Each structure stands twice: as structure tokens, then as C-alpha cells.
Amino acid sequence: SKFVNPHSVTLTLKQSVVVRYGQSSIHNRISPDRAVRNFRHFMNRLNRRVYGHSFSRHGKRVQVIPVLEGGGPTRFHYHCVIDCPRAELSDTFPNIIRECWLHTDYGYDQIDVQPRSDGGWVNYISKFRTKSEFDQSIDWTNLHQH
């Protein structure tokens, strides 16, 4: 794949969110399905921020390789490679990622964004030891590469 400026990103999810129904409320616990939906919402926000109307009109999208980890005693989190497609965004891209993540329902404030991702990061996020079902840990529905 032709990544322009790949970033190593870790995004942590809240364990639950409170949903209010009139006078009552419930806690919606995070699940793998909710994590995937939350990540899709994040990517939609990020794509709109980076590409504006070209995202919806022309299908322009930021390249991303997302891997979901966690469950049980470990907080759900994503390890990703997210590409910054334009040089003029390089300085602000980590903050854009943070803002877009924190504007999702399950976006937790433990966020790490490192510029210049490399093969070592890809090896780390694709490690077998922390994944009970390796093929299902890659978020195939949100993966996007050119």
C-alpha cells in the first residue's frame, strides 16, 4: 500500500456509556460490535475533517489499518496505522485524530498518536499472543487502503 505519512495510533474505548430514556437510564456496555460501530463513526468524522465534501461526494477516504484488542479484564482498544494524506496537515493531524475520537460515544481519553509509523508497529499490532481469534481482531469493515 502507498501510505503517504502513516501514524501509529492507539485509541481506547470507554467500558460503558449512560443512555437516558426519559427519567431513567441504562449503561450500555462496550462489545466488539459497538466498538466497530464506534470506530466507523470516528472514521466518518476523520474523513469529513480531512476531505470535507469530497468524502461524501467522491468517496475520498483516509487509509487505515485498524486492529481491535481487549475484552474481559483488558479494556477494549484499537491499534491502528492511520495515514495523513496531505503534508499541510502533518502538524495538526494528531490533534485532529484526538478530537474526532473524543467526539464518539465510546471514545476514551487514553489516546496515543505517534508520527512515522513503520514495519515494527505493523508487527506489533498484528501480534498473535493477545488475540484469541486473530482473523477477527482485524476490523475488516473499517479497513481502508488504496
mmCIF file of C-alpha atoms in Angstrom:
data_model
loop_
_atom_site.group_PDB
_atom_site.id
_atom_site.type_symbol
_atom_site.label_atom_id
_atom_site.label_comp_id
_atom_site.label_asym_id
_atom_site.label_seq_id
_atom_site.Cartn_x
_atom_site.Cartn_y
_atom_site.Cartn_z
ATOM 1 C CA SER A 1 0.000 0.000 0.000
ATOM 2 C CA LYS A 2 1.101 3.547 -0.653
ATOM 3 C CA PHE A 3 0.855 5.331 2.682
ATOM 4 C CA VAL A 4 1.990 8.958 2.490
ATOM 5 C CA ASN A 5 2.587 9.730 6.172
ATOM 6 C CA PRO A 6 1.500 6.780 8.357
ATOM 7 C CA HIS A 7 0.872 7.356 12.073
ATOM 8 C CA SER A 8 0.929 4.728 14.829
ATOM 9 C CA VAL A 9 -2.282 5.198 16.803
ATOM 10 C CA THR A 10 -3.802 3.617 19.909
ATOM 11 C CA LEU A 11 -7.403 4.543 20.722
ATOM 12 C CA THR A 12 -9.008 3.294 23.935
ATOM 13 C CA LEU A 13 -12.742 2.773 24.417
ATOM 14 C CA LYS A 14 -14.946 3.533 27.400
ATOM 15 C CA GLN A 15 -16.264 0.442 29.187
ATOM 16 C CA SER A 16 -19.846 1.716 29.039
ATOM 17 C CA VAL A 17 -21.908 4.799 28.340
ATOM 18 C CA VAL A 18 -25.059 6.007 30.042
ATOM 19 C CA VAL A 19 -28.120 6.171 27.813
ATOM 20 C CA ARG A 20 -31.034 8.153 29.148
ATOM 21 C CA TYR A 21 -34.650 7.214 28.467
ATOM 22 C CA GLY A 22 -36.810 9.982 29.887
ATOM 23 C CA GLN A 23 -36.382 9.799 33.663
ATOM 24 C CA SER A 24 -34.465 6.507 33.652
ATOM 25 C CA SER A 25 -31.106 5.498 32.263
ATOM 26 C CA ILE A 26 -29.146 2.356 31.459
ATOM 27 C CA HIS A 27 -25.460 1.561 30.985
ATOM 28 C CA ASN A 28 -24.616 0.235 27.526
ATOM 29 C CA ARG A 29 -21.502 -1.890 27.966
ATOM 30 C CA ILE A 30 -18.957 -1.926 25.171
ATOM 31 C CA SER A 31 -18.935 -5.002 22.942
ATOM 32 C CA PRO A 32 -16.947 -5.845 19.830
ATOM 33 C CA ASP A 33 -19.917 -4.829 17.644
ATOM 34 C CA ARG A 34 -20.292 -1.496 19.430
ATOM 35 C CA ALA A 35 -16.535 -0.938 19.168
ATOM 36 C CA VAL A 36 -16.666 -1.477 15.390
ATOM 37 C CA ARG A 37 -19.630 0.920 15.032
ATOM 38 C CA ASN A 38 -17.858 3.496 17.192
ATOM 39 C CA PHE A 39 -14.693 3.212 15.079
ATOM 40 C CA ARG A 40 -16.754 3.635 11.890
ATOM 41 C CA HIS A 41 -18.245 6.827 13.370
ATOM 42 C CA PHE A 42 -14.718 8.027 14.220
ATOM 43 C CA MET A 43 -13.501 7.355 10.679
ATOM 44 C CA ASN A 44 -16.511 9.170 9.184
ATOM 45 C CA ARG A 45 -15.678 12.199 11.345
ATOM 46 C CA LEU A 46 -11.981 11.989 10.424
ATOM 47 C CA ASN A 47 -12.716 11.617 6.709
ATOM 48 C CA ARG A 48 -15.072 14.614 6.755
ATOM 49 C CA ARG A 49 -12.465 16.659 8.622
ATOM 50 C CA VAL A 50 -9.658 15.744 6.210
ATOM 51 C CA TYR A 51 -11.566 15.690 2.903
ATOM 52 C CA GLY A 52 -14.695 17.763 3.504
ATOM 53 C CA HIS A 53 -17.360 17.251 0.839
ATOM 54 C CA SER A 54 -15.006 15.090 -1.251
ATOM 55 C CA PHE A 55 -15.534 12.339 1.329
ATOM 56 C CA SER A 56 -19.258 12.063 0.690
ATOM 57 C CA ARG A 57 -19.317 13.203 -2.949
ATOM 58 C CA HIS A 58 -16.280 11.383 -4.322
ATOM 59 C CA GLY A 59 -15.573 8.700 -1.728
ATOM 60 C CA LYS A 60 -12.167 10.043 -0.697
ATOM 61 C CA ARG A 61 -11.034 8.294 2.474
ATOM 62 C CA VAL A 62 -8.096 8.245 4.842
ATOM 63 C CA GLN A 63 -6.195 4.960 4.670
ATOM 64 C CA VAL A 64 -6.409 2.956 7.885
ATOM 65 C CA ILE A 65 -5.481 -0.483 9.195
ATOM 66 C CA PRO A 66 -7.483 -0.993 12.434
ATOM 67 C CA VAL A 67 -6.937 -3.867 14.873
ATOM 68 C CA LEU A 68 -9.287 -4.314 17.849
ATOM 69 C CA GLU A 69 -7.918 -5.787 21.076
ATOM 70 C CA GLY A 70 -9.275 -6.285 24.568
ATOM 71 C CA GLY A 71 -12.244 -7.730 26.322
ATOM 72 C CA GLY A 72 -12.518 -9.456 29.651
ATOM 73 C CA PRO A 73 -10.139 -7.795 32.108
ATOM 74 C CA THR A 74 -8.472 -5.723 29.352
ATOM 75 C CA ARG A 75 -10.109 -2.509 28.181
ATOM 76 C CA PHE A 76 -11.093 -2.610 24.501
ATOM 77 C CA HIS A 77 -8.729 -0.550 22.370
ATOM 78 C CA TYR A 78 -7.690 -0.121 18.768
ATOM 79 C CA HIS A 79 -4.150 -0.225 17.460
ATOM 80 C CA CYS A 80 -4.068 1.368 14.018
ATOM 81 C CA VAL A 81 -1.996 2.707 11.236
ATOM 82 C CA ILE A 82 -3.733 5.885 10.048
ATOM 83 C CA ASP A 83 -2.331 7.758 7.083
ATOM 84 C CA CYS A 84 -2.106 11.543 6.948
ATOM 85 C CA PRO A 85 -2.730 12.104 3.234
ATOM 86 C CA ARG A 86 -1.702 15.762 2.958
ATOM 87 C CA ALA A 87 1.567 17.392 4.019
ATOM 88 C CA GLU A 88 -0.161 20.565 5.229
ATOM 89 C CA LEU A 89 -1.991 18.508 7.892
ATOM 90 C CA SER A 90 1.147 16.868 9.315
ATOM 91 C CA ASP A 91 1.462 19.167 12.338
ATOM 92 C CA THR A 92 -2.232 19.100 13.271
ATOM 93 C CA PHE A 93 -3.105 15.516 12.317
ATOM 94 C CA PRO A 94 -2.528 14.028 15.807
ATOM 95 C CA ASN A 95 -4.878 16.637 17.306
ATOM 96 C CA ILE A 96 -7.474 16.025 14.593
ATOM 97 C CA ILE A 97 -7.391 12.299 15.423
ATOM 98 C CA ARG A 98 -7.810 13.055 19.142
ATOM 99 C CA GLU A 99 -10.713 15.462 18.576
ATOM 100 C CA CYS A 100 -12.545 13.087 16.235
ATOM 101 C CA TRP A 101 -12.093 10.151 18.651
ATOM 102 C CA LEU A 102 -13.314 12.096 21.680
ATOM 103 C CA HIS A 103 -16.458 13.114 19.771
ATOM 104 C CA THR A 104 -17.592 9.491 19.539
ATOM 105 C CA ASP A 105 -19.816 7.865 22.171
ATOM 106 C CA TYR A 106 -17.221 5.369 23.397
ATOM 107 C CA GLY A 107 -14.078 7.428 22.755
ATOM 108 C CA TYR A 108 -11.960 7.367 25.935
ATOM 109 C CA ASP A 109 -9.218 9.895 26.627
ATOM 110 C CA GLN A 110 -6.338 7.383 26.615
ATOM 111 C CA ILE A 111 -5.032 8.160 23.131
ATOM 112 C CA ASP A 112 -1.548 7.782 21.721
ATOM 113 C CA VAL A 113 -0.604 9.130 18.286
ATOM 114 C CA GLN A 114 2.961 8.789 17.004
ATOM 115 C CA PRO A 115 4.022 10.094 13.595
ATOM 116 C CA ARG A 116 6.059 7.982 11.206
ATOM 117 C CA SER A 117 4.700 4.508 11.699
ATOM 118 C CA ASP A 118 6.928 1.697 10.451
ATOM 119 C CA GLY A 119 7.067 -2.049 9.969
ATOM 120 C CA GLY A 120 7.773 -2.556 13.666
ATOM 121 C CA TRP A 121 4.399 -1.041 14.548
ATOM 122 C CA VAL A 122 2.638 -3.235 11.989
ATOM 123 C CA ASN A 123 4.349 -6.287 13.509
ATOM 124 C CA TYR A 124 3.264 -5.190 16.988
ATOM 125 C CA ILE A 125 -0.405 -4.644 16.101
ATOM 126 C CA SER A 126 -0.527 -7.972 14.262
ATOM 127 C CA LYS A 127 0.938 -9.995 17.160
ATOM 128 C CA PHE A 128 -0.753 -13.305 17.943
ATOM 129 C CA ARG A 129 -0.261 -13.506 21.712
ATOM 130 C CA THR A 130 -3.017 -11.036 22.718
ATOM 131 C CA LYS A 131 -5.620 -12.218 20.239
ATOM 132 C CA SER A 132 -7.793 -15.254 20.859
ATOM 133 C CA GLU A 133 -9.126 -15.124 17.282
ATOM 134 C CA PHE A 134 -6.505 -13.402 15.161
ATOM 135 C CA ASP A 135 -8.561 -13.120 11.963
ATOM 136 C CA GLN A 136 -11.425 -11.461 13.844
ATOM 137 C CA SER A 137 -9.218 -8.884 15.570
ATOM 138 C CA ILE A 138 -8.606 -7.048 12.302
ATOM 139 C CA ASP A 139 -11.547 -4.704 11.827
ATOM 140 C CA TRP A 140 -12.205 -5.673 8.217
ATOM 141 C CA THR A 141 -15.301 -3.476 7.910
ATOM 142 C CA ASN A 142 -13.302 -0.326 8.690
ATOM 143 C CA LEU A 143 -10.032 -1.229 6.965
ATOM 144 C CA HIS A 144 -9.342 1.060 4.019
ATOM 145 C CA GLN A 145 -6.315 1.056 1.734
ATOM 146 C CA HIS A 146 -5.798 2.377 -1.783
#
